[in-house]
């Protein structure tokens, strides 16, 4: 049973005390030191100030990023979450805590943690199949390794930006199959990838893989991510080493890190796997980490797709086990993304290249406009909710970005 907050909050708010996602903010009118905030409804609790106000100051909550809290480990995450819940539900704390609340509209949100390494996976069977059909027509759409291991690549952590940051159209080498030679210029096939991202808190030791069962010891929380992709640059450069400049110009992250703890009610079994996984990836006897997130993609304010995260073939726990299977260590702030989330239906695909079938069938809007790929000025927004306790929903902060030419 979820405790009730003393705040005046709609009973069905997706940002009630059952959620309590973490972010980092400054006051919009007088930017100064960055502070850790916890979202409650449409307000932000200055967590460090609240801790001092109730007489239990916390270095972890007084930091300018979430990294110290993320590094502290799961038992601390639980203690801090329990304390925050108490401050926001026990009316005795109200006089001390209420002055530490700001309106969401009055704060600027920043990247909430220092991103260490960034990895992007490819875990939707529907997405991988669609891309295989589009890019390698006439061949088997899934590569022979696809159902044996979660395919991924290392991305560029230094260009991960907070939601709302404008995205400059990238320039690069482009060469369509029919072109005699590549040209250099702005991408003409700029796309999105709607993804779910997992934030590593607890580090691991080099040489020691992280077992499937230890996922929740290491993963602090979950965000939404837009993996902007220049399909023309990507298509020419990706063979044989994978994505590079077609991806690394910008990756946008939602501002609120939803604690893994808040997603207990969203856990579900992943789809049945038709290939038996090797033991280190075998989650059939474990409580698996499928997550029932309902995602929505809007282009210039109109919903264009509703990808269901429940359909992902590989779970985040399997991805973490695979990421460390060779002994590679985890660092606090490592971020790994699910891969484009695409469901089985055409209107549940998570990228324009699939939604428009490589531009052949542009999206048509009521005002007569069409889109095959993104134009300058276009704004993309990805949002999501997940099941919470007692029929409530757990809200994710939106990840938005506007294309600048
Ligand atoms: Mn991606």
Coordinates of C-alpha atoms and ligand atoms in Angstrom, one line a residue:
X1 CA 0.0 0.0 0.0
X2 CA 1.3 3.4 -0.9
X3 CA 1.3 6.1 1.7
X4 CA -0.6 9.3 1.0
X5 CA 1.3 12.6 0.7
X6 CA 0.3 15.7 2.5
X7 CA 0.8 17.6 -0.8
X8 CA -2.3 18.7 -2.7
X9 CA -1.8 16.3 -5.6
X10 CA -4.3 14.5 -7.9
X11 CA -4.8 11.0 -6.6
X12 CA -3.8 9.5 -9.9
X13 CA -0.7 11.6 -10.5
X14 CA 2.0 9.5 -12.3
X15 CA 4.5 11.5 -10.2
X16 CA 3.1 10.6 -6.7
X17 CA 5.1 9.2 -3.8
X18 CA 5.1 5.8 -5.5
X19 CA 7.5 7.3 -8.1
X20 CA 9.9 10.0 -6.7
X21 CA 12.3 10.2 -9.6
X22 CA 15.6 12.1 -9.2
X23 CA 16.9 15.0 -11.2
X24 CA 19.3 17.9 -11.0
X25 CA 18.1 21.5 -11.2
X26 CA 18.9 25.1 -10.8
X27 CA 16.3 27.8 -10.1
X28 CA 15.4 29.3 -13.5
X29 CA 15.6 32.9 -12.3
X30 CA 18.8 32.8 -10.3
X31 CA 21.0 30.0 -11.7
X32 CA 23.6 29.1 -9.1
X33 CA 24.8 25.8 -7.6
X34 CA 23.2 22.7 -9.1
X35 CA 21.0 20.8 -6.6
X36 CA 19.4 17.4 -6.5
X37 CA 15.7 17.5 -7.0
X38 CA 13.0 14.9 -6.5
X39 CA 9.8 15.3 -8.6
X40 CA 6.5 15.1 -6.8
X41 CA 3.5 16.1 -9.0
X42 CA 4.4 19.3 -10.8
X43 CA 6.8 20.3 -8.1
X44 CA 10.4 19.6 -7.3
X45 CA 11.7 18.9 -3.8
X46 CA 15.1 20.4 -3.1
X47 CA 16.4 17.1 -1.6
X48 CA 19.5 18.5 0.2
X49 CA 17.6 21.4 1.7
X50 CA 14.8 19.1 2.8
X51 CA 17.3 16.8 4.5
X52 CA 18.8 19.7 6.4
X53 CA 15.3 21.0 7.3
X54 CA 14.3 17.7 8.9
X55 CA 17.6 17.6 10.8
X56 CA 19.3 14.8 8.9
X57 CA 21.7 16.5 6.5
X58 CA 23.0 14.3 3.7
X59 CA 26.2 14.7 1.7
X60 CA 24.7 12.4 -1.0
X61 CA 21.6 14.7 -1.4
X62 CA 23.7 17.9 -1.2
X63 CA 25.8 16.9 -4.2
X64 CA 25.6 18.6 -7.6
X65 CA 25.1 15.4 -9.5
X66 CA 23.5 12.0 -8.6
X67 CA 26.8 10.2 -9.0
X68 CA 27.6 10.0 -5.2
X69 CA 24.2 8.6 -4.4
X70 CA 24.3 6.3 -7.4
X71 CA 27.7 4.9 -6.2
X72 CA 26.5 4.3 -2.7
X73 CA 24.7 1.1 -3.6
X74 CA 21.2 -0.4 -3.3
X75 CA 20.8 -0.4 0.5
X76 CA 21.5 3.3 0.6
X77 CA 19.1 3.9 -2.4
X78 CA 16.4 2.2 -0.3
X79 CA 17.2 4.2 2.8
X80 CA 17.1 7.5 1.0
X81 CA 13.9 6.6 -0.8
X82 CA 12.3 5.6 2.5
X83 CA 13.4 8.9 4.0
X84 CA 12.0 10.9 1.1
X85 CA 8.8 9.0 1.3
X86 CA 8.5 9.7 5.0
X87 CA 9.2 13.5 4.6
X88 CA 6.5 13.8 1.9
X89 CA 3.9 11.6 3.7
X90 CA 4.2 12.3 7.4
X91 CA 2.3 15.5 8.2
X92 CA 4.7 16.2 11.1
X93 CA 7.4 17.0 8.5
X94 CA 5.3 19.3 6.5
X95 CA 6.3 22.6 8.1
X96 CA 10.0 21.8 7.6
X97 CA 9.7 20.2 4.1
X98 CA 7.1 22.4 2.4
X99 CA 9.4 25.4 2.0
X100 CA 11.8 23.2 0.1
X101 CA 9.4 22.6 -2.8
X102 CA 9.7 24.6 -6.0
X103 CA 7.3 24.7 -9.0
X104 CA 8.6 22.6 -11.9
X105 CA 8.0 25.6 -14.1
X106 CA 10.5 27.6 -12.1
X107 CA 13.5 25.3 -12.4
X108 CA 16.0 24.5 -15.2
X109 CA 16.8 20.8 -15.4
X110 CA 20.3 19.5 -16.2
X111 CA 21.9 16.2 -17.0
X112 CA 21.4 14.5 -13.7
X113 CA 24.6 12.5 -13.6
X114 CA 28.0 12.4 -15.2
X115 CA 27.7 9.8 -18.0
X116 CA 30.6 7.4 -17.9
X117 CA 30.5 4.9 -20.8
X118 CA 27.5 4.7 -23.1
X119 CA 26.4 1.5 -24.9
X120 CA 23.4 1.1 -27.2
X121 CA 21.7 -2.2 -27.8
X122 CA 19.4 -3.6 -30.5
X123 CA 16.9 -5.6 -28.5
X124 CA 13.6 -5.3 -30.3
X125 CA 13.0 -8.3 -32.6
X126 CA 10.5 -6.2 -34.6
X127 CA 12.9 -3.3 -35.1
X128 CA 15.8 -5.6 -36.0
X129 CA 13.6 -7.5 -38.4
X130 CA 12.2 -4.3 -40.1
X131 CA 15.7 -2.9 -40.4
X132 CA 17.0 -6.2 -41.9
X133 CA 14.2 -6.1 -44.5
X134 CA 14.8 -2.5 -45.4
X135 CA 18.6 -2.6 -45.5
X136 CA 19.3 -6.1 -46.7
X137 CA 16.2 -7.0 -48.9
X138 CA 16.0 -10.6 -50.0
X139 CA 18.2 -11.9 -47.1
X140 CA 17.3 -13.3 -43.7
X141 CA 16.3 -10.2 -41.8
X142 CA 17.9 -11.2 -38.5
X143 CA 21.7 -11.9 -38.4
X144 CA 22.7 -15.4 -37.2
X145 CA 23.9 -14.1 -33.9
X146 CA 20.7 -12.0 -33.0
X147 CA 18.9 -14.6 -30.8
X148 CA 22.1 -15.8 -29.2
X149 CA 23.4 -12.5 -27.8
X150 CA 22.1 -8.9 -27.2
X151 CA 23.9 -7.0 -30.0
X152 CA 25.3 -3.6 -29.0
X153 CA 27.9 -1.0 -29.8
X154 CA 29.8 1.6 -27.8
X155 CA 28.4 5.1 -28.3
X156 CA 29.7 8.6 -27.4
X157 CA 29.0 9.6 -23.8
X158 CA 30.3 13.1 -24.2
X159 CA 27.4 14.1 -26.6
X160 CA 24.6 12.8 -24.4
X161 CA 22.5 15.9 -23.7
X162 CA 19.6 16.7 -21.4
X163 CA 16.0 16.8 -22.9
X164 CA 15.3 20.2 -24.5
X165 CA 18.8 20.7 -25.9
X166 CA 18.5 21.7 -29.6
X167 CA 20.0 19.2 -31.9
X168 CA 22.1 20.5 -34.8
X169 CA 21.6 18.6 -38.1
X170 CA 24.8 16.7 -38.6
X171 CA 27.0 16.9 -41.6
X172 CA 28.9 13.9 -43.0
X173 CA 29.6 11.6 -45.9
X174 CA 26.5 10.3 -47.6
X175 CA 26.3 7.9 -50.4
X176 CA 23.1 6.2 -51.6
X177 CA 23.7 2.8 -53.3
X178 CA 23.1 4.4 -56.8
X179 CA 25.5 7.3 -56.2
X180 CA 28.9 6.9 -57.9
X181 CA 30.8 8.6 -55.0
X182 CA 30.1 10.0 -51.6
X183 CA 29.4 13.7 -51.0
X184 CA 29.8 15.7 -47.8
X185 CA 26.9 17.7 -46.4
X186 CA 23.9 17.9 -44.1
X187 CA 22.1 14.7 -43.4
X188 CA 18.9 14.4 -45.5
X189 CA 17.7 11.4 -43.6
X190 CA 17.7 12.4 -40.0
X191 CA 15.7 10.1 -37.8
X192 CA 14.9 9.2 -34.2
X193 CA 15.1 6.1 -32.1
X194 CA 12.8 5.8 -29.1
X195 CA 14.6 3.9 -26.4
X196 CA 14.7 3.1 -22.7
X197 CA 18.0 3.8 -20.9
X198 CA 19.4 2.1 -17.8
X199 CA 21.6 4.0 -15.4
X200 CA 24.4 2.1 -13.6
X201 CA 25.0 3.1 -10.0
X202 CA 27.1 0.4 -8.3
X203 CA 30.4 -0.3 -10.1
X204 CA 31.8 -3.8 -10.6
X205 CA 35.3 -5.2 -10.6
X206 CA 37.3 -5.8 -13.8
X207 CA 37.5 -9.5 -14.5
X208 CA 34.2 -10.3 -12.6
X209 CA 31.0 -10.5 -14.8
X210 CA 27.7 -9.3 -13.3
X211 CA 25.3 -12.2 -13.0
X212 CA 21.7 -11.8 -14.2
X213 CA 20.5 -12.0 -10.6
X214 CA 22.6 -9.0 -9.6
X215 CA 21.0 -6.6 -12.0
X216 CA 19.1 -4.7 -9.3
X217 CA 22.3 -4.3 -7.2
X218 CA 23.9 -2.3 -10.0
X219 CA 21.2 -0.5 -11.9
X220 CA 20.0 2.7 -10.1
X221 CA 17.2 3.8 -12.4
X222 CA 15.6 4.2 -15.8
X223 CA 15.3 7.1 -18.2
X224 CA 14.0 7.6 -21.7
X225 CA 16.4 8.3 -24.5
X226 CA 16.3 9.5 -28.1
X227 CA 19.1 8.0 -30.2
X228 CA 19.1 10.6 -33.1
X229 CA 20.3 8.8 -36.2
X230 CA 21.5 10.1 -39.6
X231 CA 20.5 7.2 -41.8
X232 CA 22.4 8.4 -44.8
X233 CA 25.6 8.8 -42.9
X234 CA 25.0 5.6 -41.0
X235 CA 24.2 3.6 -44.2
X236 CA 27.6 4.5 -45.8
X237 CA 29.8 4.2 -42.8
X238 CA 28.5 1.2 -40.8
X239 CA 30.1 -1.7 -42.5
X240 CA 32.1 -3.4 -41.0
X241 CA 32.5 -1.8 -37.5
X242 CA 29.0 -0.5 -36.8
X243 CA 27.5 2.9 -36.0
X244 CA 29.8 5.9 -35.7
X245 CA 29.3 9.5 -36.8
X246 CA 25.7 8.8 -37.9
X247 CA 24.9 8.5 -34.2
X248 CA 27.5 10.3 -32.2
X249 CA 26.4 13.9 -32.9
X250 CA 23.8 13.9 -30.1
X251 CA 21.8 11.6 -27.9
X252 CA 19.0 13.1 -25.7
X253 CA 18.1 11.9 -22.2
X254 CA 15.0 12.5 -20.1
X255 CA 15.7 14.6 -17.0
X256 CA 14.2 12.3 -14.3
X257 CA 15.8 9.0 -13.3
X258 CA 13.0 6.7 -12.2
X259 CA 14.3 4.5 -9.4
X260 CA 14.3 0.8 -10.3
X261 CA 12.5 0.3 -7.0
X262 CA 9.5 2.3 -8.4
X263 CA 9.1 -0.2 -11.3
X264 CA 8.4 -3.3 -9.3
X265 CA 4.8 -3.4 -10.5
X266 CA 6.0 -3.0 -14.1
X267 CA 7.9 -6.2 -14.1
X268 CA 6.6 -8.9 -16.6
X269 CA 7.9 -11.9 -18.3
X270 CA 9.6 -11.1 -21.7
X271 CA 8.3 -12.7 -24.9
X272 CA 8.9 -16.4 -25.3
X273 CA 12.4 -17.0 -26.7
X274 CA 12.5 -19.5 -29.5
X275 CA 16.3 -20.1 -29.2
X276 CA 17.7 -21.4 -25.9
X277 CA 20.0 -18.8 -24.4
X278 CA 23.4 -19.7 -23.1
X279 CA 23.5 -20.2 -19.3
X280 CA 24.8 -16.7 -18.4
X281 CA 21.7 -15.2 -20.3
X282 CA 19.2 -17.8 -19.3
X283 CA 16.5 -16.1 -17.3
X284 CA 13.8 -18.8 -17.5
X285 CA 14.2 -19.8 -13.9
X286 CA 14.8 -16.3 -12.5
X287 CA 12.3 -13.5 -12.0
X288 CA 12.8 -11.9 -15.4
X289 CA 13.2 -8.2 -16.0
X290 CA 10.7 -7.5 -18.8
X291 CA 9.2 -4.1 -18.2
X292 CA 5.7 -3.0 -19.2
X293 CA 6.4 0.6 -20.3
X294 CA 3.9 2.2 -22.6
X295 CA 5.8 4.7 -24.8
X296 CA 4.5 7.5 -26.9
X297 CA 6.3 9.4 -29.7
X298 CA 5.0 12.8 -30.8
X299 CA 6.3 14.8 -33.8
X300 CA 5.4 18.5 -33.6
X301 CA 2.8 17.7 -31.0
X302 CA 1.1 14.9 -32.8
X303 CA 1.3 11.3 -31.7
X304 CA 2.9 9.2 -34.4
X305 CA 3.6 5.9 -32.6
X306 CA 3.0 4.0 -29.3
X307 CA 5.8 1.5 -28.9
X308 CA 5.3 -1.2 -26.2
X309 CA 8.5 -1.9 -24.3
X310 CA 6.9 -5.2 -23.1
X311 CA 7.7 -6.7 -26.5
X312 CA 11.5 -6.4 -26.2
X313 CA 13.2 -9.7 -26.8
X314 CA 16.2 -9.1 -24.5
X315 CA 15.8 -7.6 -21.0
X316 CA 18.0 -5.0 -19.4
X317 CA 19.3 -7.7 -17.0
X318 CA 20.4 -9.8 -19.9
X319 CA 22.1 -6.8 -21.5
X320 CA 24.0 -6.0 -18.3
X321 CA 25.1 -9.7 -18.0
X322 CA 26.3 -9.6 -21.6
X323 CA 28.0 -6.3 -21.3
X324 CA 30.2 -7.6 -18.5
X325 CA 30.4 -11.3 -19.6
X326 CA 34.0 -10.7 -20.8
X327 CA 35.1 -9.2 -17.5
X328 CA 34.6 -5.6 -18.5
X329 CA 33.9 -3.5 -15.4
X330 CA 31.1 -1.1 -14.7
X331 CA 31.6 2.4 -13.6
X332 CA 29.1 4.7 -11.8
X333 CA 27.4 6.7 -14.5
X334 CA 27.5 4.0 -17.2
X335 CA 24.4 4.3 -19.3
X336 CA 23.1 1.6 -21.6
X337 CA 20.1 1.9 -23.9
X338 CA 17.7 -0.8 -25.0
X339 CA 17.8 -0.2 -28.7
X340 CA 14.8 1.2 -30.7
X341 CA 11.6 0.0 -29.2
X342 CA 9.3 -1.3 -31.9
X343 CA 6.2 -3.4 -31.5
X344 CA 4.6 -5.7 -34.0
X345 CA 2.0 -3.2 -35.4
X346 CA 3.0 -0.4 -37.9
X347 CA 1.9 2.3 -35.5
X348 CA 4.1 0.9 -32.7
X349 CA 7.4 1.4 -34.5
X350 CA 10.1 3.5 -32.7
X351 CA 11.9 5.1 -35.7
X352 CA 10.9 7.0 -38.8
X353 CA 12.8 4.7 -41.1
X354 CA 10.3 2.0 -40.0
X355 CA 7.2 4.2 -39.7
X356 CA 7.7 5.4 -43.3
X357 CA 9.4 2.3 -44.6
X358 CA 12.6 4.0 -45.6
X359 CA 10.8 7.1 -46.6
X360 CA 8.6 5.3 -49.2
X361 CA 5.4 6.0 -47.2
X362 CA 5.7 9.4 -45.5
X363 CA 3.6 10.2 -42.5
X364 CA 0.7 12.4 -43.5
X365 CA -0.6 15.0 -41.1
X366 CA -4.1 16.7 -41.0
X367 CA -2.6 20.0 -42.1
X368 CA -1.5 18.4 -45.4
X369 CA 2.2 18.2 -44.4
X370 CA 4.2 15.0 -44.8
X371 CA 7.3 13.7 -43.2
X372 CA 9.7 10.9 -44.4
X373 CA 12.5 12.1 -42.2
X374 CA 13.0 15.1 -39.9
X375 CA 13.0 18.7 -41.2
X376 CA 14.7 21.7 -39.5
X377 CA 12.4 23.0 -36.8
X378 CA 10.8 19.7 -36.1
X379 CA 10.4 18.8 -32.5
X380 CA 10.2 15.2 -31.2
X381 CA 9.0 14.3 -27.8
X382 CA 9.1 10.8 -26.2
X383 CA 7.1 10.0 -23.1
X384 CA 6.2 6.9 -21.2
X385 CA 4.3 5.5 -18.2
X386 CA 4.5 2.1 -16.4
X387 CA 2.2 0.3 -14.1
X388 CA 2.6 1.3 -10.4
X389 CA 0.9 0.1 -7.2
X390 CA -2.8 0.1 -6.8
X391 CA -3.6 0.9 -10.4
X392 CA -1.5 4.0 -10.4
X393 CA 0.9 4.8 -13.3
X394 CA 4.6 5.7 -12.9
X395 CA 5.5 8.6 -15.1
X396 CA 8.8 9.2 -16.9
X397 CA 10.0 12.7 -17.7
X398 CA 9.7 13.5 -21.4
X399 CA 12.7 13.6 -23.6
X400 CA 12.3 16.3 -26.3
X401 CA 14.5 17.9 -28.9
X402 CA 14.2 20.3 -31.8
X403 CA 16.2 20.0 -35.0
X404 CA 18.3 23.1 -35.9
X405 CA 19.6 23.5 -39.4
Ligands
LIG1 MN1 19.8 3.1 -31.0

